[in-house]
Short mmCIF file of C-alpha atoms and ligand atoms in Angstrom, two decimals:
data_model
loop_
_atom_site.label_atom_id
_atom_site.label_comp_id
_atom_site.label_asym_id
_atom_site.label_seq_id
_atom_site.Cartn_x
_atom_site.Cartn_y
_atom_site.Cartn_z
CA MET D 1 -6.59 84.15 45.42
CA THR D 2 -3.92 84.48 42.77
CA ALA D 3 -0.47 85.41 44.09
CA ILE D 4 1.27 85.70 40.71
CA CYS D 5 -0.32 86.10 37.30
CA VAL D 6 1.91 86.34 34.25
CA GLU D 7 0.51 86.87 30.77
CA ALA D 8 2.31 86.76 27.43
CA LEU D 9 5.64 87.73 28.98
CA GLU D 10 8.47 88.34 26.53
CA LYS D 11 12.09 89.14 27.22
CA THR D 12 14.71 89.79 24.58
CA TYR D 13 18.20 90.53 25.87
CA LYS D 14 20.37 93.20 24.28
CA ASN D 15 22.34 90.52 22.42
CA GLY D 16 19.11 89.47 20.66
CA VAL D 17 18.51 86.27 22.67
CA GLN D 18 14.77 85.85 23.22
CA ALA D 19 14.68 84.22 26.66
CA LEU D 20 10.89 84.46 27.17
CA LYS D 21 8.52 84.07 24.24
CA GLY D 22 5.02 84.83 25.48
CA LEU D 23 5.06 82.95 28.79
CA SER D 24 1.82 82.75 30.81
CA LEU D 25 1.32 81.12 34.20
CA SER D 26 -0.48 81.62 37.48
CA VAL D 27 0.43 80.85 41.08
CA GLN D 28 -2.21 80.55 43.81
CA THR D 29 -1.74 82.08 47.26
CA GLY D 30 -0.25 79.67 49.81
CA GLU D 31 0.86 77.04 47.35
CA VAL D 32 4.24 75.57 46.52
CA PHE D 33 4.66 76.27 42.83
CA THR D 34 7.50 74.64 40.93
CA LEU D 35 8.97 75.78 37.67
CA LEU D 36 10.68 73.00 35.74
CA GLY D 37 12.72 73.41 32.61
CA GLU D 38 15.95 72.37 30.98
CA ASN D 39 19.02 74.61 31.07
CA GLY D 40 18.32 77.77 29.12
CA ALA D 41 14.52 77.39 29.25
CA GLY D 42 14.22 80.86 30.78
CA LYS D 43 13.65 80.09 34.49
CA SER D 44 16.23 82.55 35.87
CA THR D 45 15.04 85.24 33.48
CA LEU D 46 11.50 84.81 34.81
CA ILE D 47 12.64 84.85 38.46
CA ASN D 48 14.68 88.00 37.80
CA ILE D 49 11.63 89.67 36.29
CA LEU D 50 9.31 88.59 39.11
CA THR D 51 11.77 89.76 41.76
CA THR D 52 11.92 93.11 39.91
CA TYR D 53 15.62 92.93 38.94
CA LEU D 54 14.82 92.80 35.25
CA ARG D 55 12.16 94.39 33.07
CA PRO D 56 10.39 92.30 30.45
CA THR D 57 10.25 93.48 26.83
CA SER D 58 6.46 93.08 26.80
CA GLY D 59 3.57 91.32 28.55
CA ASN D 60 1.76 91.69 31.86
CA ALA D 61 2.67 90.55 35.35
CA ARG D 62 0.62 91.04 38.52
CA MET D 63 1.78 90.01 41.96
CA LEU D 64 -0.25 90.11 45.17
CA GLY D 65 -2.95 91.95 43.26
CA LYS D 66 -0.60 94.72 42.11
CA ASP D 67 1.00 95.62 38.81
CA LEU D 68 4.62 94.44 38.98
CA TYR D 69 6.09 97.55 37.34
CA LYS D 70 3.89 100.30 38.70
CA ASN D 71 4.20 98.97 42.26
CA ALA D 72 7.70 97.48 42.12
CA ALA D 73 8.95 99.02 45.39
CA GLU D 74 5.87 97.94 47.34
CA ILE D 75 6.06 94.42 45.91
CA ARG D 76 9.78 94.20 46.70
CA SER D 77 9.01 94.69 50.40
CA GLU D 78 6.52 91.80 50.31
CA ILE D 79 8.72 89.16 48.69
CA ALA D 80 12.06 87.48 49.41
CA CYS D 81 14.41 85.53 47.24
CA VAL D 82 16.73 82.74 48.35
CA ALA D 83 19.47 82.85 45.75
CA GLN D 84 22.08 80.22 44.95
CA ARG D 85 24.63 82.15 47.00
CA THR D 86 23.72 82.69 50.63
CA SER D 87 23.54 86.18 52.10
CA ILE D 88 24.95 85.12 55.49
CA ASP D 89 27.74 87.12 57.16
CA THR D 90 30.03 84.48 58.68
CA HIS D 91 31.58 87.08 61.02
CA LEU D 92 28.27 87.51 62.80
CA SER D 93 26.51 84.99 65.05
CA LEU D 94 23.27 83.27 64.02
CA THR D 95 21.12 85.71 65.99
CA GLU D 96 23.15 88.74 64.87
CA ASN D 97 22.61 87.69 61.27
CA MET D 98 18.88 87.45 61.84
CA MET D 99 18.60 90.76 63.68
CA PHE D 100 20.71 92.47 61.02
CA GLN D 101 18.24 91.27 58.40
CA SER D 102 15.35 92.70 60.42
CA LYS D 103 17.08 96.11 60.45
CA LEU D 104 17.26 96.07 56.65
CA TYR D 105 13.49 95.69 56.59
CA LYS D 106 13.00 98.21 59.43
CA ILE D 107 11.16 95.69 61.60
CA PRO D 108 10.66 96.96 65.19
CA LYS D 109 13.07 95.22 67.61
CA ALA D 110 10.47 93.50 69.81
CA GLU D 111 8.65 92.12 66.77
CA ALA D 112 11.94 91.03 65.19
CA THR D 113 13.00 89.19 68.36
CA GLU D 114 9.70 87.30 68.49
CA ARG D 115 9.93 86.42 64.84
CA MET D 116 13.54 85.30 65.18
CA LYS D 117 12.65 82.96 68.06
CA ALA D 118 9.77 81.43 66.09
CA LEU D 119 11.96 80.87 63.03
CA ILE D 120 14.82 79.34 65.03
CA VAL D 121 12.40 76.82 66.55
CA ALA D 122 10.49 76.17 63.31
CA PHE D 123 13.65 75.45 61.35
CA GLY D 124 15.45 73.45 64.08
CA LEU D 125 18.32 75.93 64.40
CA GLU D 126 18.47 76.07 68.25
CA ARG D 127 21.31 73.59 68.54
CA TYR D 128 23.52 75.59 66.19
CA MET D 129 23.23 78.85 68.14
CA LYS D 130 26.27 78.17 70.33
CA TYR D 131 28.59 77.53 67.36
CA PRO D 132 30.17 80.14 65.07
CA VAL D 133 28.33 80.50 61.76
CA SER D 134 31.60 79.93 59.87
CA SER D 135 31.63 76.33 61.21
CA TYR D 136 28.17 75.44 59.80
CA SER D 137 27.82 72.83 57.06
CA GLY D 138 26.51 73.94 53.66
CA GLY D 139 23.06 72.54 54.46
CA VAL D 140 22.77 74.41 57.79
CA LYS D 141 24.02 77.66 56.19
CA ARG D 142 21.31 77.32 53.57
CA ARG D 143 18.66 76.74 56.27
CA LEU D 144 19.88 79.84 58.10
CA ASP D 145 19.77 81.78 54.83
CA ILE D 146 16.11 80.81 54.38
CA ALA D 147 15.38 81.80 57.98
CA LEU D 148 16.99 85.20 57.24
CA ASN D 149 14.77 85.60 54.21
CA MET D 150 11.72 84.74 56.32
CA MET D 151 12.52 87.52 58.85
CA SER D 152 10.65 90.08 56.76
CA ASN D 153 7.57 87.83 56.75
CA PRO D 154 7.40 87.71 52.96
CA LYS D 155 4.13 86.80 51.26
CA ILE D 156 6.04 85.09 48.45
CA LEU D 157 9.37 83.32 48.85
CA PHE D 158 11.32 82.66 45.65
CA MET D 159 13.78 79.77 45.85
CA ASP D 160 16.14 79.14 42.96
CA GLU D 161 17.31 75.52 43.14
CA PRO D 162 17.54 75.48 46.95
CA THR D 163 18.74 71.88 47.23
CA VAL D 164 21.30 71.80 44.45
CA GLY D 165 24.43 69.88 45.45
CA MET D 166 22.98 68.78 48.82
CA ASP D 167 23.31 65.27 50.23
CA ILE D 168 20.08 63.34 50.80
CA GLN D 169 19.88 64.16 54.56
CA SER D 170 20.15 67.90 53.97
CA ARG D 171 17.72 67.69 51.07
CA LEU D 172 15.10 65.99 53.26
CA ALA D 173 15.64 68.62 55.98
CA MET D 174 15.10 71.30 53.34
CA TRP D 175 11.90 69.65 52.10
CA ASN D 176 10.54 69.61 55.66
CA MET D 177 11.48 73.24 55.99
CA MET D 178 9.58 74.17 52.83
CA LYS D 179 6.53 72.24 54.03
CA LYS D 180 6.73 74.12 57.35
CA ILE D 181 7.00 77.49 55.60
CA ARG D 182 3.79 76.71 53.76
CA SER D 183 1.89 75.24 56.73
CA ASP D 184 3.10 77.44 59.63
CA PHE D 185 3.64 80.74 57.87
CA GLY D 186 1.24 80.46 54.90
CA THR D 187 3.95 81.76 52.58
CA THR D 188 3.57 81.14 48.85
CA ILE D 189 6.69 79.38 47.57
CA PHE D 190 7.94 79.80 44.02
CA LEU D 191 10.56 77.13 43.45
CA THR D 192 12.85 76.12 40.63
CA THR D 193 14.50 72.73 40.73
CA HIS D 194 16.15 70.20 38.49
CA TYR D 195 15.02 67.35 40.75
CA LEU D 196 11.77 65.93 39.48
CA GLU D 197 11.20 63.89 42.63
CA GLU D 198 11.43 67.09 44.64
CA ALA D 199 8.86 68.76 42.39
CA ASP D 200 6.58 65.75 42.69
CA GLN D 201 6.88 65.53 46.50
CA LEU D 202 6.55 69.20 47.35
CA SER D 203 4.49 71.02 44.77
CA ASP D 204 0.84 71.87 44.71
CA SER D 205 1.31 73.01 41.16
CA ILE D 206 4.02 72.49 38.54
CA CYS D 207 4.73 74.39 35.35
CA ILE D 208 7.03 72.85 32.76
CA MET D 209 8.60 75.37 30.44
CA LYS D 210 10.64 75.06 27.30
CA ASP D 211 12.25 77.66 25.04
CA GLY D 212 10.79 80.60 26.94
CA LYS D 213 7.20 79.36 27.03
CA GLU D 214 5.07 77.21 29.33
CA ILE D 215 4.06 73.88 27.85
CA ILE D 216 1.95 72.53 30.69
CA GLN D 217 0.74 73.60 34.15
CA GLY D 218 -1.14 71.46 36.65
CA THR D 219 -0.98 69.44 39.86
CA PRO D 220 1.68 66.68 40.01
CA LEU D 221 -1.16 64.15 39.73
CA ALA D 222 -2.70 65.84 36.69
CA LEU D 223 0.71 65.96 35.04
CA ARG D 224 1.42 62.31 35.72
CA GLU D 225 -1.98 61.34 34.35
CA TYR D 226 -1.46 63.55 31.35
CA LEU D 227 0.25 60.86 29.30
CA ARG D 228 -2.79 58.59 29.79
CA GLN D 229 -0.58 55.75 28.77
CA ASP D 230 0.72 52.68 30.53
CA MET D 231 4.30 51.66 30.40
CA LEU D 232 5.54 48.12 30.31
CA GLN D 233 8.61 47.23 32.32
CA ILE D 234 10.66 44.07 31.82
CA SER D 235 13.30 43.36 34.47
CA PHE D 236 16.52 41.46 33.88
CA ALA D 237 19.23 40.27 36.24
CA THR D 238 21.74 42.83 34.92
CA LYS D 239 21.85 46.00 32.85
CA GLY D 240 23.96 44.12 30.32
CA GLN D 241 21.17 41.60 29.78
CA ALA D 242 18.60 44.36 29.41
CA LYS D 243 20.77 46.05 26.77
CA GLU D 244 21.42 42.78 24.98
CA HIS D 245 17.69 42.12 24.44
CA THR D 246 16.53 45.63 23.58
CA ALA D 247 17.01 45.46 19.81
CA ILE D 248 15.36 42.09 19.30
CA LEU D 249 12.40 43.02 21.51
CA ALA D 250 11.89 46.36 19.79
CA GLN D 251 12.02 44.74 16.38
CA SER D 252 9.86 41.70 17.15
CA LEU D 253 7.21 43.57 19.14
CA ASN D 254 7.30 46.54 16.74
CA ILE D 255 8.01 49.08 19.51
CA LYS D 256 9.54 52.31 18.19
CA LYS D 257 11.21 53.49 21.38
CA MET D 258 12.56 51.35 24.19
CA GLU D 259 14.57 52.68 27.07
CA VAL D 260 17.01 50.82 29.32
CA ARG D 261 16.83 51.99 32.94
CA GLU D 262 19.25 50.16 35.22
CA SER D 263 18.48 46.49 34.55
CA GLN D 264 15.04 47.17 33.09
CA ILE D 265 13.59 47.79 29.66
CA VAL D 266 10.72 50.29 29.70
CA PHE D 267 8.40 51.31 26.86
CA ASN D 268 5.03 53.00 26.29
CA VAL D 269 2.02 50.92 25.34
CA ASP D 270 -1.57 51.87 24.53
CA ASN D 271 -3.20 48.82 26.06
CA GLY D 272 -1.21 47.65 29.06
CA LEU D 273 -2.89 44.29 29.66
CA MET D 274 -2.87 43.24 26.03
CA GLU D 275 0.77 44.20 25.60
CA LEU D 276 1.71 42.49 28.84
CA GLU D 277 0.27 39.22 27.58
CA ARG D 278 1.82 39.55 24.12
CA THR D 279 5.27 40.46 25.48
CA ASN D 280 5.16 37.74 28.12
CA HIS D 281 4.40 35.15 25.42
CA PHE D 282 7.20 36.42 23.26
CA LEU D 283 9.73 36.24 26.09
CA LEU D 284 8.69 32.69 27.05
CA ASP D 285 8.43 31.41 23.45
CA ASN D 286 11.91 32.71 22.71
CA GLN D 287 13.37 31.49 26.00
CA ILE D 288 14.59 34.95 26.96
CA ILE D 289 15.46 34.86 30.66
CA PHE D 290 13.92 37.78 32.58
CA THR D 291 13.21 38.36 36.28
CA GLY D 292 9.88 40.18 36.09
CA ILE D 293 7.36 41.94 33.90
CA GLY D 294 4.67 44.46 34.83
CA ILE D 295 2.66 47.54 33.93
CA VAL D 296 3.97 50.76 35.50
CA LYS D 297 2.47 54.24 35.57
CA PRO D 298 4.47 57.08 34.05
CA THR D 299 6.55 59.10 36.50
CA LEU D 300 6.87 62.87 36.43
CA GLU D 301 10.21 62.31 34.73
CA ASP D 302 8.50 60.42 31.89
CA VAL D 303 6.07 63.32 31.47
CA PHE D 304 8.90 65.85 31.55
CA ILE D 305 10.95 63.97 28.96
CA ARG D 306 7.94 63.52 26.70
CA LEU D 307 6.74 67.10 26.96
CA THR D 308 10.08 68.78 26.56
CA SER D 309 10.33 67.06 23.20
CA ASN D 310 6.61 67.35 22.29
CA PRO D 311 4.79 70.60 23.10
CA ALA D 312 1.29 70.23 24.58
CA LYS D 313 -1.58 72.22 26.04
CA GLU D 314 -2.46 73.11 29.61
CA VAL D 315 -4.29 70.66 31.85
CA GLY D 316 -6.37 71.37 34.97
N1 LIG X 401 22.03 88.60 30.70
C1 LIG X 401 21.83 87.88 29.59
N2 LIG X 401 22.17 88.36 28.38
C2 LIG X 401 21.94 87.64 27.28
N3 LIG X 401 21.38 86.42 27.23
C3 LIG X 401 21.02 85.88 28.41
C4 LIG X 401 21.23 86.57 29.65
N4 LIG X 401 20.77 85.79 30.66
C5 LIG X 401 20.32 84.66 30.07
N5 LIG X 401 20.46 84.70 28.73
C6 LIG X 401 20.03 83.68 27.77
O1 LIG X 401 18.63 83.54 27.87
C7 LIG X 401 18.24 82.17 27.75
C8 LIG X 401 17.47 81.75 29.00
O2 LIG X 401 18.40 81.76 30.09
P1 LIG X 401 17.98 81.53 31.62
O3 LIG X 401 19.21 81.70 32.44
O4 LIG X 401 16.80 82.37 31.94
O5 LIG X 401 17.52 79.99 31.59
P2 LIG X 401 17.40 78.94 32.81
O6 LIG X 401 16.19 78.13 32.50
O7 LIG X 401 17.43 79.66 34.09
O8 LIG X 401 18.70 78.06 32.65
P3 LIG X 401 19.59 77.34 33.81
O9 LIG X 401 18.74 76.22 34.33
O10 LIG X 401 20.76 76.88 33.04
O11 LIG X 401 19.90 78.38 34.84
C9 LIG X 401 19.51 81.38 27.51
O12 LIG X 401 19.65 81.22 26.11
C10 LIG X 401 20.60 82.29 28.07
O13 LIG X 401 21.83 82.09 27.38
#
Protein backbone atom coordinates (compact mmCIF):
# COMPACT_ATOMS: atom_id res chain seq x y z
CA MET A 1 0.00 0.00 0.00
CA THR A 2 1.17 3.50 -0.78
CA ALA A 3 1.62 5.75 2.27
CA ILE A 4 2.53 8.93 0.37
CA CYS A 5 1.94 9.72 -3.27
CA VAL A 6 3.05 13.07 -4.63
CA GLU A 7 2.44 14.09 -8.23
CA ALA A 8 3.72 17.13 -10.10
CA LEU A 9 4.05 19.19 -6.93
CA GLU A 10 5.01 22.82 -7.42
CA LYS A 11 5.74 25.47 -4.83
CA THR A 12 6.59 29.07 -5.59
CA TYR A 13 7.24 31.28 -2.57
CA LYS A 14 5.96 34.84 -2.43
CA ASN A 15 9.44 36.14 -3.30
CA GLY A 16 9.24 34.24 -6.61
CA VAL A 17 11.60 31.39 -5.64
CA GLN A 18 10.33 28.16 -7.20
CA ALA A 19 11.32 25.60 -4.57
CA LEU A 20 9.44 22.63 -6.10
CA LYS A 21 9.16 22.25 -9.86
CA GLY A 22 6.84 19.34 -10.56
CA LEU A 23 8.12 16.84 -8.00
CA SER A 24 6.68 13.30 -8.03
CA LEU A 25 7.49 10.46 -5.65
CA SER A 26 5.87 7.61 -3.78
CA VAL A 27 6.48 6.07 -0.37
CA GLN A 28 5.29 2.56 0.50
CA THR A 29 3.67 1.73 3.84
CA GLY A 30 6.13 0.47 6.46
CA GLU A 31 9.28 1.47 4.64
CA VAL A 32 12.13 3.79 5.53
CA PHE A 33 12.15 6.34 2.74
CA THR A 34 15.06 8.74 2.44
CA LEU A 35 15.08 12.03 0.61
CA LEU A 36 18.53 13.14 -0.46
CA GLY A 37 19.43 16.46 -1.97
CA GLU A 38 21.93 19.26 -1.77
CA ASN A 39 21.21 22.42 0.20
CA GLY A 40 18.32 24.27 -1.40
CA ALA A 41 17.05 21.23 -3.34
CA GLY A 42 13.61 21.67 -1.78
CA LYS A 43 13.58 18.98 0.95
CA SER A 44 12.29 21.19 3.78
CA THR A 45 9.68 22.70 1.49
CA LEU A 46 8.40 19.21 0.68
CA ILE A 47 8.38 18.15 4.36
CA ASN A 48 6.50 21.33 5.28
CA ILE A 49 3.90 20.58 2.62
CA LEU A 50 3.53 16.93 3.63
CA THR A 51 3.18 17.84 7.30
CA THR A 52 0.47 20.34 6.25
CA TYR A 53 2.32 23.50 7.37
CA LEU A 54 2.58 24.80 3.82
CA ARG A 55 0.30 24.66 0.79
CA PRO A 56 1.77 23.85 -2.61
CA THR A 57 1.11 26.15 -5.57
CA SER A 58 -0.12 23.20 -7.65
CA GLY A 59 0.01 19.40 -7.93
CA ASN A 60 -1.51 16.48 -6.04
CA ALA A 61 -0.55 14.83 -2.77
CA ARG A 62 -2.26 11.86 -1.13
CA MET A 63 -1.28 10.47 2.25
CA LEU A 64 -2.63 7.32 3.89
CA GLY A 65 -5.19 7.11 1.09
CA LYS A 66 -6.53 10.62 1.72
CA ASP A 67 -6.24 13.92 -0.09
CA LEU A 68 -3.68 16.00 1.80
CA TYR A 69 -5.64 19.26 1.59
CA LYS A 70 -9.21 18.08 1.92
CA ASN A 71 -8.34 15.88 4.91
CA ALA A 72 -5.51 17.90 6.45
CA ALA A 73 -6.79 17.76 10.05
CA GLU A 74 -7.36 14.00 9.94
CA ILE A 75 -3.94 13.41 8.38
CA ARG A 76 -2.28 15.64 10.97
CA SER A 77 -3.52 13.34 13.74
CA GLU A 78 -1.96 10.33 11.99
CA ILE A 79 1.55 11.69 11.45
CA ALA A 80 4.36 13.07 13.60
CA CYS A 81 7.39 15.13 12.76
CA VAL A 82 10.73 15.07 14.56
CA ALA A 83 12.12 18.51 13.83
CA GLN A 84 15.69 19.75 14.20
CA ARG A 85 14.76 21.37 17.51
CA THR A 86 13.43 19.02 20.15
CA SER A 87 10.03 19.58 21.74
CA ILE A 88 11.14 18.39 25.19
CA ASP A 89 10.32 20.41 28.32
CA THR A 90 13.45 20.19 30.47
CA HIS A 91 11.48 21.21 33.58
CA LEU A 92 9.46 18.00 33.39
CA SER A 93 10.69 14.45 34.04
CA LEU A 94 11.00 11.88 31.24
CA THR A 95 7.65 10.28 32.08
CA GLU A 96 5.94 13.65 32.59
CA ASN A 97 7.11 14.71 29.15
CA MET A 98 5.68 11.55 27.63
CA MET A 99 2.36 11.78 29.45
CA PHE A 100 2.05 15.45 28.54
CA GLN A 101 2.42 14.50 24.89
CA SER A 102 -0.34 11.91 25.25
CA LYS A 103 -2.67 14.61 26.62
CA LEU A 104 -2.08 16.73 23.52
CA TYR A 105 -3.31 13.81 21.43
CA LYS A 106 -6.15 13.03 23.88
CA ILE A 107 -4.94 9.45 24.42
CA PRO A 108 -6.75 7.73 27.33
CA LYS A 109 -4.48 7.51 30.42
CA ALA A 110 -4.32 3.70 30.67
CA GLU A 111 -3.46 3.37 26.98
CA ALA A 112 -0.89 6.18 27.25
CA THR A 113 0.80 4.52 30.24
CA GLU A 114 1.09 1.21 28.37
CA ARG A 115 2.45 2.93 25.31
CA MET A 116 4.94 4.95 27.36
CA LYS A 117 6.29 1.79 29.02
CA ALA A 118 6.70 0.05 25.64
CA LEU A 119 8.52 3.04 24.15
CA ILE A 120 10.84 3.46 27.14
CA VAL A 121 11.89 -0.20 26.83
CA ALA A 122 12.08 -0.17 23.02
CA PHE A 123 14.31 2.88 22.94
CA GLY A 124 16.51 1.93 25.93
CA LEU A 125 15.46 4.93 28.03
CA GLU A 126 14.91 3.07 31.36
CA ARG A 127 18.29 3.97 32.78
CA TYR A 128 17.73 7.68 32.23
CA MET A 129 14.43 7.81 34.12
CA LYS A 130 16.04 8.63 37.48
CA TYR A 131 17.97 11.63 36.13
CA PRO A 132 16.60 15.10 35.36
CA VAL A 133 15.91 15.64 31.65
CA SER A 134 18.05 18.80 31.72
CA SER A 135 21.12 16.61 32.40
CA TYR A 136 20.65 14.42 29.27
CA SER A 137 23.18 14.50 26.46
CA GLY A 138 22.07 15.79 23.05
CA GLY A 139 21.77 12.23 21.73
CA VAL A 140 19.54 11.05 24.61
CA LYS A 141 17.36 14.18 24.34
CA ARG A 142 16.86 13.42 20.67
CA ARG A 143 15.91 9.80 21.47
CA LEU A 144 13.41 11.04 24.04
CA ASP A 145 12.05 13.50 21.49
CA ILE A 146 11.43 10.63 19.06
CA ALA A 147 9.77 8.61 21.83
CA LEU A 148 7.49 11.63 22.49
CA ASN A 149 6.58 11.75 18.81
CA MET A 150 5.80 8.03 18.88
CA MET A 151 3.32 8.45 21.78
CA SER A 152 0.50 9.26 19.37
CA ASN A 153 1.22 6.04 17.45
CA PRO A 154 1.74 7.85 14.16
CA LYS A 155 1.40 5.96 10.89
CA ILE A 156 4.10 8.12 9.32
CA LEU A 157 7.05 9.62 11.18
CA PHE A 158 8.87 12.47 9.43
CA MET A 159 12.47 12.96 10.52
CA ASP A 160 14.40 15.96 9.26
CA GLU A 161 18.12 15.20 9.57
CA PRO A 162 17.77 13.35 12.88
CA THR A 163 21.47 12.56 13.29
CA VAL A 164 22.98 15.88 12.29
CA GLY A 165 25.89 16.85 14.53
CA MET A 166 25.84 13.55 16.47
CA ASP A 167 28.94 11.57 17.38
CA ILE A 168 29.24 8.07 15.91
CA GLN A 169 27.94 6.29 19.07
CA SER A 170 24.77 8.38 19.19
CA ARG A 171 24.30 8.02 15.45
CA LEU A 172 24.45 4.22 15.70
CA ALA A 173 21.97 4.29 18.60
CA MET A 174 19.68 6.42 16.44
CA TRP A 175 19.96 4.01 13.50
CA ASN A 176 18.97 1.12 15.78
CA MET A 177 16.06 3.17 17.01
CA MET A 178 14.84 3.82 13.48
CA LYS A 179 15.12 0.12 12.63
CA LYS A 180 13.10 -0.68 15.76
CA ILE A 181 10.41 1.86 14.87
CA ARG A 182 9.99 0.12 11.53
CA SER A 183 10.13 -3.46 12.84
CA ASP A 184 8.30 -3.16 16.20
CA PHE A 185 5.78 -0.44 15.42
CA GLY A 186 5.41 -0.77 11.63
CA THR A 187 5.67 3.00 11.26
CA THR A 188 6.55 4.43 7.85
CA ILE A 189 9.61 6.66 8.19
CA PHE A 190 10.22 9.62 5.92
CA LEU A 191 13.79 10.73 6.48
CA THR A 192 16.03 13.48 5.18
CA THR A 193 19.75 13.22 5.70
CA HIS A 194 23.00 14.54 4.36
CA TYR A 195 24.80 11.32 5.31
CA LEU A 196 24.86 8.99 2.35
CA GLU A 197 26.05 6.04 4.44
CA GLU A 198 23.01 6.51 6.66
CA ALA A 199 20.72 6.50 3.63
CA ASP A 200 22.42 3.39 2.30
CA GLN A 201 22.25 1.51 5.63
CA LEU A 202 18.72 2.37 6.64
CA SER A 203 16.55 2.98 3.61
CA ASP A 204 14.25 0.67 1.75
CA SER A 205 13.88 3.37 -0.83
CA ILE A 206 15.82 6.53 -1.69
CA CYS A 207 14.82 9.53 -3.74
CA ILE A 208 17.51 11.94 -4.91
CA MET A 209 16.21 15.39 -5.71
CA LYS A 210 17.75 18.41 -7.32
CA ASP A 211 16.39 21.89 -8.05
CA GLY A 212 12.89 21.05 -6.84
CA LYS A 213 12.48 17.83 -8.80
CA GLU A 214 13.21 14.13 -8.27
CA ILE A 215 15.96 12.77 -10.47
CA ILE A 216 15.92 9.14 -9.36
CA GLN A 217 14.01 6.88 -6.96
CA GLY A 218 14.81 3.28 -6.12
CA THR A 219 16.28 0.86 -3.59
CA PRO A 220 19.87 1.57 -2.42
CA LEU A 221 20.97 -1.45 -4.47
CA ALA A 222 19.20 -0.27 -7.62
CA LEU A 223 20.74 3.17 -7.19
CA ARG A 224 24.23 1.79 -6.72
CA GLU A 225 23.84 -0.40 -9.78
CA TYR A 226 22.46 2.49 -11.76
CA LEU A 227 25.86 3.69 -12.91
CA ARG A 228 26.55 0.24 -14.39
CA GLN A 229 30.17 1.21 -14.45
CA ASP A 230 33.24 -0.06 -12.68
CA MET A 231 35.68 2.22 -11.03
CA LEU A 232 39.40 1.69 -10.90
CA GLN A 233 41.23 2.52 -7.72
CA ILE A 234 45.00 2.97 -7.46
CA SER A 235 46.40 3.22 -3.93
CA PHE A 236 49.55 5.10 -2.98
CA ALA A 237 51.45 5.36 0.29
CA THR A 238 50.39 9.00 0.82
CA LYS A 239 47.85 11.50 -0.46
CA GLY A 240 50.75 13.60 -1.71
CA GLN A 241 51.91 10.76 -3.95
CA ALA A 242 48.40 10.22 -5.26
CA LYS A 243 48.13 13.93 -6.13
CA GLU A 244 51.57 13.97 -7.71
CA HIS A 245 50.66 11.22 -10.21
CA THR A 246 47.13 12.29 -11.10
CA ALA A 247 47.97 14.56 -14.04
CA ILE A 248 50.37 12.19 -15.76
CA LEU A 249 47.99 9.23 -15.34
CA ALA A 250 45.00 11.17 -16.63
CA GLN A 251 46.95 12.38 -19.64
CA SER A 252 48.66 9.09 -20.51
CA LEU A 253 45.61 6.88 -20.00
CA ASN A 254 43.30 9.46 -21.59
CA ILE A 255 40.96 9.61 -18.56
CA LYS A 256 38.88 12.79 -18.46
CA LYS A 257 38.11 12.84 -14.74
CA MET A 258 40.24 11.45 -11.94
CA GLU A 259 39.53 11.99 -8.30
CA VAL A 260 41.94 11.82 -5.36
CA ARG A 261 40.35 10.28 -2.26
CA GLU A 262 42.71 10.09 0.70
CA SER A 263 45.77 8.32 -0.74
CA GLN A 264 43.90 6.84 -3.69
CA ILE A 265 43.17 7.84 -7.26
CA VAL A 266 39.71 6.75 -8.41
CA PHE A 267 38.18 6.96 -11.89
CA ASN A 268 35.31 5.49 -13.93
CA VAL A 269 36.03 2.89 -16.57
CA ASP A 270 33.77 1.07 -19.02
CA ASN A 271 35.62 -2.23 -18.99
CA GLY A 272 37.13 -2.83 -15.56
CA LEU A 273 39.36 -5.81 -16.38
CA MET A 274 40.78 -4.32 -19.55
CA GLU A 275 41.50 -1.00 -17.87
CA LEU A 276 43.02 -2.74 -14.87
CA GLU A 277 45.51 -4.52 -17.11
CA ARG A 278 46.31 -1.41 -19.16
CA THR A 279 46.78 0.80 -16.08
CA ASN A 280 48.84 -1.82 -14.27
CA HIS A 281 51.18 -2.06 -17.27
CA PHE A 282 51.50 1.70 -17.45
CA LEU A 283 52.37 1.99 -13.76
CA LEU A 284 54.99 -0.78 -13.95
CA ASP A 285 56.49 0.38 -17.27
CA ASN A 286 56.88 3.89 -15.91
CA GLN A 287 58.17 2.73 -12.52
CA ILE A 288 55.46 4.57 -10.64
CA ILE A 289 55.43 3.24 -7.08
CA PHE A 290 51.92 2.32 -5.90
CA THR A 291 50.63 0.09 -3.09
CA GLY A 292 47.61 -1.49 -4.77
CA ILE A 293 45.25 -1.46 -7.72
CA GLY A 294 41.74 -2.88 -8.03
CA ILE A 295 38.24 -2.58 -9.45
CA VAL A 296 35.70 -1.08 -7.04
CA LYS A 297 31.93 -0.76 -7.32
CA PRO A 298 30.42 2.71 -7.18
CA THR A 299 29.17 3.82 -3.77
CA LEU A 300 25.93 5.68 -3.18
CA GLU A 301 28.06 8.80 -2.93
CA ASP A 302 29.40 8.23 -6.45
CA VAL A 303 25.83 7.89 -7.71
CA PHE A 304 24.74 11.00 -5.84
CA ILE A 305 27.62 13.09 -7.18
CA ARG A 306 27.05 11.87 -10.72
CA LEU A 307 23.30 12.35 -10.67
CA THR A 308 23.25 15.74 -9.04
CA SER A 309 25.33 16.96 -11.95
CA ASN A 310 23.61 14.82 -14.64
CA PRO A 311 19.83 14.42 -14.50
CA ALA A 312 18.49 10.91 -15.14
CA LYS A 313 15.31 8.85 -15.17
CA GLU A 314 13.67 6.70 -12.52
CA VAL A 315 14.82 3.14 -11.92
CA GLY A 316 12.90 0.26 -10.29
N1 LIG B 1 9.97 30.75 3.26
C1 LIG B 1 10.67 30.88 2.13
N2 LIG B 1 10.54 31.97 1.35
C2 LIG B 1 11.23 32.07 0.21
N3 LIG B 1 12.10 31.18 -0.28
C3 LIG B 1 12.28 30.06 0.46
C4 LIG B 1 11.59 29.85 1.69
N4 LIG B 1 11.96 28.66 2.21
C5 LIG B 1 12.86 28.15 1.32
N5 LIG B 1 13.06 28.98 0.28
C6 LIG B 1 13.92 28.74 -0.89
O1 LIG B 1 13.43 27.59 -1.55
C7 LIG B 1 14.52 26.78 -2.04
C8 LIG B 1 14.41 25.39 -1.44
O2 LIG B 1 14.66 25.50 -0.03
P1 LIG B 1 14.49 24.28 1.00
O3 LIG B 1 14.75 24.84 2.35
O4 LIG B 1 13.20 23.60 0.75
O5 LIG B 1 15.68 23.32 0.53
P2 LIG B 1 16.41 22.14 1.36
O6 LIG B 1 16.67 21.07 0.37
O7 LIG B 1 15.61 21.79 2.55
O8 LIG B 1 17.77 22.81 1.80
P3 LIG B 1 18.64 22.55 3.16
O9 LIG B 1 19.23 21.19 3.00
O10 LIG B 1 19.65 23.63 3.07
O11 LIG B 1 17.71 22.69 4.31
C9 LIG B 1 15.79 27.52 -1.67
O12 LIG B 1 16.17 28.29 -2.79
C10 LIG B 1 15.36 28.41 -0.52
O13 LIG B 1 16.15 29.60 -0.47
